[in-house]
Each structure stands twice: as C-alpha cells, then as structure tokens.
PDB file of C-alpha atoms in Angstrom:
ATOM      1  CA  UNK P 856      88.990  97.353  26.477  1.00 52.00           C
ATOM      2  CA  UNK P 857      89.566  98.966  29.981  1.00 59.00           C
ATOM      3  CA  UNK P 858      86.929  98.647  32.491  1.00 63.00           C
ATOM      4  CA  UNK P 859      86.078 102.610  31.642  1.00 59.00           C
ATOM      5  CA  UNK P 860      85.685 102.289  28.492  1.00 57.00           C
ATOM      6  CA  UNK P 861      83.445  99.252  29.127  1.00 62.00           C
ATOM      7  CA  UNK P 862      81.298 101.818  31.322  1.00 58.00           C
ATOM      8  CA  UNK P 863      81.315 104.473  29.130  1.00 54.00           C
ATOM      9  CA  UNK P 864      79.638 101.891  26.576  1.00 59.00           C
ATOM     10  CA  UNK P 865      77.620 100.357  28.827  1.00 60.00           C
ATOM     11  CA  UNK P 866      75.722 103.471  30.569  1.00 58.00           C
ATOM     12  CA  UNK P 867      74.506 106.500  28.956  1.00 59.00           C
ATOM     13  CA  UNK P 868      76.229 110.058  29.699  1.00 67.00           C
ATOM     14  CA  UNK P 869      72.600 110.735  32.041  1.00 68.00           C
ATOM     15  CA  UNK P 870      72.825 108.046  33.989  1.00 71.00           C
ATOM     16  CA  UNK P 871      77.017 108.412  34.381  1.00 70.00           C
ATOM     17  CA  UNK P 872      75.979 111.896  35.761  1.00 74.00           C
ATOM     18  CA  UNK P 873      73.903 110.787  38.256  1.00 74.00           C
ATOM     19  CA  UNK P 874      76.170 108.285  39.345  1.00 76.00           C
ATOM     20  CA  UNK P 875      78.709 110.968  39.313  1.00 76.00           C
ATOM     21  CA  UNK P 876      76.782 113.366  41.512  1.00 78.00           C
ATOM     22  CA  UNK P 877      75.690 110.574  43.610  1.00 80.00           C
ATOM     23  CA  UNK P 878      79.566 109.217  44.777  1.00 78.00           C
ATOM     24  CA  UNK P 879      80.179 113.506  45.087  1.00 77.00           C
ATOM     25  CA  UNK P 880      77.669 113.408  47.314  1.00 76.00           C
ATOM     26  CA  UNK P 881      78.213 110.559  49.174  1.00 76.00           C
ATOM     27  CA  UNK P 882      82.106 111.793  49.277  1.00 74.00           C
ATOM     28  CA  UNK P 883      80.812 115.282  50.553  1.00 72.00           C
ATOM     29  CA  UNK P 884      78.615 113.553  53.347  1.00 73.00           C
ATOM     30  CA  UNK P 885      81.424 111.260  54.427  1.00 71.00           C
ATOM     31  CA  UNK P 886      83.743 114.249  54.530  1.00 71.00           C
ATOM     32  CA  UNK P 887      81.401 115.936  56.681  1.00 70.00           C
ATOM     33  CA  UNK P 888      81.154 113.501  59.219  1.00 68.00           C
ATOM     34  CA  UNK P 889      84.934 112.789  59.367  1.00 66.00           C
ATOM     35  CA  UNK P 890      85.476 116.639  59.688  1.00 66.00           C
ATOM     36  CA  UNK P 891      82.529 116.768  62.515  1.00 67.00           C
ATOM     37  CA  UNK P 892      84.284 113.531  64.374  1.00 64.00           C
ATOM     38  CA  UNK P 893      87.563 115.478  63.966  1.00 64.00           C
ATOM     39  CA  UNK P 894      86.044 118.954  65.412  1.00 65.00           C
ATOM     40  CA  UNK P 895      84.729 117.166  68.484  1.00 66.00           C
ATOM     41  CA  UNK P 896      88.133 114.779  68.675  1.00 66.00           C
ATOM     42  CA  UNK P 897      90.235 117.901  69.019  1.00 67.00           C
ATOM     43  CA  UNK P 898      88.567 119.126  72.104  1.00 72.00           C
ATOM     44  CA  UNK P 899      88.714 116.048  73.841  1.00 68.00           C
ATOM     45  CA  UNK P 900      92.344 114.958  72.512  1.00 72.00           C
ATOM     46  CA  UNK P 901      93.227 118.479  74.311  1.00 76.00           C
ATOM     47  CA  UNK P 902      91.475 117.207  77.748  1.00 75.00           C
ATOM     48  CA  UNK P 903      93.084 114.283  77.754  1.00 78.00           C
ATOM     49  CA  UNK P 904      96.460 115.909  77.434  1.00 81.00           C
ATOM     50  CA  UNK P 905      95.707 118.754  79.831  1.00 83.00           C
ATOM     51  CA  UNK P 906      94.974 116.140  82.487  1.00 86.00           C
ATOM     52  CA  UNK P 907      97.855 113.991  81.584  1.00 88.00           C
ATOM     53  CA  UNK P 908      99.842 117.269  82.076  1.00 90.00           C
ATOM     54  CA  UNK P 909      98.361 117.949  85.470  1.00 89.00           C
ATOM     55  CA  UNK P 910      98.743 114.578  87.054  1.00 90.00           C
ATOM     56  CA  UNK P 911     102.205 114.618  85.658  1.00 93.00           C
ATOM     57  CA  UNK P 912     103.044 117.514  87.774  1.00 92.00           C
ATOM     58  CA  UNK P 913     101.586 116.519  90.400  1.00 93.00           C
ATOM     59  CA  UNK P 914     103.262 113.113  90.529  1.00 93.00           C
ATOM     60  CA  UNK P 915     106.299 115.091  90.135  1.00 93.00           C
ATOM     61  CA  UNK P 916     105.898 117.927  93.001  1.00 93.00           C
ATOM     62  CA  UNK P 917     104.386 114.601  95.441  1.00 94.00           C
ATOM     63  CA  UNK P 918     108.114 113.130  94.494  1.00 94.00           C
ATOM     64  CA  UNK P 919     109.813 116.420  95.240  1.00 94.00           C
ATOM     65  CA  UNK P 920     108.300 116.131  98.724  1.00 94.00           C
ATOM     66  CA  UNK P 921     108.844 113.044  99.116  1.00 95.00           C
ATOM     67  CA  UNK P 922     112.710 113.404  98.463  1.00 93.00           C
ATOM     68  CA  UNK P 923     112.263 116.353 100.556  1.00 94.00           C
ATOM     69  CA  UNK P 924     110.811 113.993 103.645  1.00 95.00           C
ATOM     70  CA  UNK P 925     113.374 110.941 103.381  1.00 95.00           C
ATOM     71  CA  UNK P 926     116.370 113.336 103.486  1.00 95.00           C
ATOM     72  CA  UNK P 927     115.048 114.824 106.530  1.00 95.00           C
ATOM     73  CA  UNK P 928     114.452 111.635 107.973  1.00 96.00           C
ATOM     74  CA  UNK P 929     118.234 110.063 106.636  1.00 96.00           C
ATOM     75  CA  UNK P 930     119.457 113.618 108.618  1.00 96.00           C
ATOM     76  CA  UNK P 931     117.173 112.726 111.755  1.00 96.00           C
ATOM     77  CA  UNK P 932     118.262 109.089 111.606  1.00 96.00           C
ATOM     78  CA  UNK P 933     121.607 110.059 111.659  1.00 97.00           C
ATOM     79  CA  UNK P 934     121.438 112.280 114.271  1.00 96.00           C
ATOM     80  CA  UNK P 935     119.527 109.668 116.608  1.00 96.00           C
ATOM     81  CA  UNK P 936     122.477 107.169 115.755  1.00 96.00           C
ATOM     82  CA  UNK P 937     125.223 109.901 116.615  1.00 96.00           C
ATOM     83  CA  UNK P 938     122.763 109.801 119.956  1.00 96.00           C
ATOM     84  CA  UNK P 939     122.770 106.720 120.663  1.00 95.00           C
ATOM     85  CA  UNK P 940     126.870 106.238 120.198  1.00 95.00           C
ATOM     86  CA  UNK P 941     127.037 109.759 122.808  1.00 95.00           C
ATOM     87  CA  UNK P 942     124.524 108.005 125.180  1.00 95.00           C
ATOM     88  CA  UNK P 943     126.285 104.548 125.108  1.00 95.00           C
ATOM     89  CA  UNK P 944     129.666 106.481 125.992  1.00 94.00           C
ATOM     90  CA  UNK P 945     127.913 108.221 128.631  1.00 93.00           C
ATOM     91  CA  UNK P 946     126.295 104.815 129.948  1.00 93.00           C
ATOM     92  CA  UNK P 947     129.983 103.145 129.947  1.00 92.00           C
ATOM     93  CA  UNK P 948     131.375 106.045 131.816  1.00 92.00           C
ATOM     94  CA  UNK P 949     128.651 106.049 133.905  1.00 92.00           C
ATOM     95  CA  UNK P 950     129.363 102.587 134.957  1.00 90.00           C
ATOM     96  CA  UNK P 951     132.945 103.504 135.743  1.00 90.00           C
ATOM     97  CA  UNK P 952     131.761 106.112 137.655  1.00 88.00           C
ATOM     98  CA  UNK P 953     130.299 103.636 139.604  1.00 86.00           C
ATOM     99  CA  UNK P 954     132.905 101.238 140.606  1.00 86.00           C
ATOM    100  CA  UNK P 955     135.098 104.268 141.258  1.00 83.00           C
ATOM    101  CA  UNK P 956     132.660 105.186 144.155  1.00 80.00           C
ATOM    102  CA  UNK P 957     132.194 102.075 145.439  1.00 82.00           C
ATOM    103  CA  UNK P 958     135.739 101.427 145.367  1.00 79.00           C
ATOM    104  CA  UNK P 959     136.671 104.968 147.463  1.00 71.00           C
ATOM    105  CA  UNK P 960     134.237 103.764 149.883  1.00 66.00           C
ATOM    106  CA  UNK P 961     136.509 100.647 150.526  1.00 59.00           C
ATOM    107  CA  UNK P 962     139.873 102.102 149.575  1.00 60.00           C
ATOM    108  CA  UNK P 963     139.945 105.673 150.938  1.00 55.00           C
ATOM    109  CA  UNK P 964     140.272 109.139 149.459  1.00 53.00           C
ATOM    110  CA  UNK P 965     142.672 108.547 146.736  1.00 56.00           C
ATOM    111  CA  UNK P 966     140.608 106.709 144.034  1.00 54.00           C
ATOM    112  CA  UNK P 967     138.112 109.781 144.590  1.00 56.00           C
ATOM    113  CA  UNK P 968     140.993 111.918 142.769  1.00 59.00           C
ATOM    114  CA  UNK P 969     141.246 109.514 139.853  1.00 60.00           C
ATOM    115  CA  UNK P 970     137.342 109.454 139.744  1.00 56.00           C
ATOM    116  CA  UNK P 971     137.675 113.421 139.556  1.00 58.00           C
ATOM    117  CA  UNK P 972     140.718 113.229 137.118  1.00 60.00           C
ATOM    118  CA  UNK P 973     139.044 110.790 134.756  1.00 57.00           C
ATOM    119  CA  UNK P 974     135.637 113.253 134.663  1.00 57.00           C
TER     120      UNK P 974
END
C-alpha cells in the first residue's frame, strides 16, 4: 500500500478535511507574505537600479571631463615644449650675438655686418 492509501485508512474523511483546509491555509498565508515581500522588493529593486544608473552616468560624464582636461593639458604641454625648443634657439643666438659684439669692439666694423647678416 502507498503512503495515501495508508492515510486514507488511517484518518477519517473529517479530520482529512481539516487537514486539507489547514495546509490551504497555511499555503494561502505563505503566499501572502511572499507576494507582500515581493510588492515591497520591487520598489526597492527599482531604487537600487535608478541609483546604479545615476552614478553610472555620472562616473561616465566625470571621465568625459576628464579626457576633456588631459588633452588640453597634452596640447598645453606641447606647446610649452615647442617653447622651450624656440627659447633655447633664441638663448643660443643670443649668445652669438654676444661674441659678435664683443668681437666688433676688438676687430672693427666688419664683423658688425655679419652680426647684421646673421639676424
């Protein structure tokens, strides 16, 4: 015999019924609770993913502007290092400069036309 049938046997068709109403019940309140944990999951579940969504896009405009900000400086840096070569060519001819006037001091007039002709 089946473990049913056994029950069937055992308890009387009044007492079955009550057991029968009392799982449906118990199955209705668990239900309930799980559908009441679900209602006030959903709302929350939603938050969560609304704020995940909003520091997303802010993490990804602050990265935007920071791309923004280290091309500008790459452009400034390279423009300070196209400086400095213009300034070091100036300080070299600067220094020929130099000796070219001390030199036409010593020498006479005619370095003072190469100093002119090199300018």
């Amino acid at each position: 015999m089946s473990q049913e049938q056994e029950d069937v046997i055992r308890f009387p068709d009044e007492e079955r019924s009550a057991q029968l109403e009392a799982l449906e019940a118990n199955y209705a309140r668990v239900e309930g609770e799980v559908f009441q944990w679900n209602s006030h999951l959903t709302p929350f579940s939603t938050a969560c993913v609304f704020e995940l969504m909003t520091l997303m896009l802010a993490i990804n405009a602050l990265f935007l502007e920071y791309s923004k900000k280290c091309t500008e400086l790459d452009e400034c840096h390279q423009e300070y290092l196209d400086n400095l070569v213009a300034l070091r060519d100036l300080e070299d001819r600067m220094a020929q400069t130099r000796k070219i006037y001390q030199s036409v001091g010593a020498s006479g007039g005619c370095l003072l036309k190469d100093a002119i002709d090199f300018l």
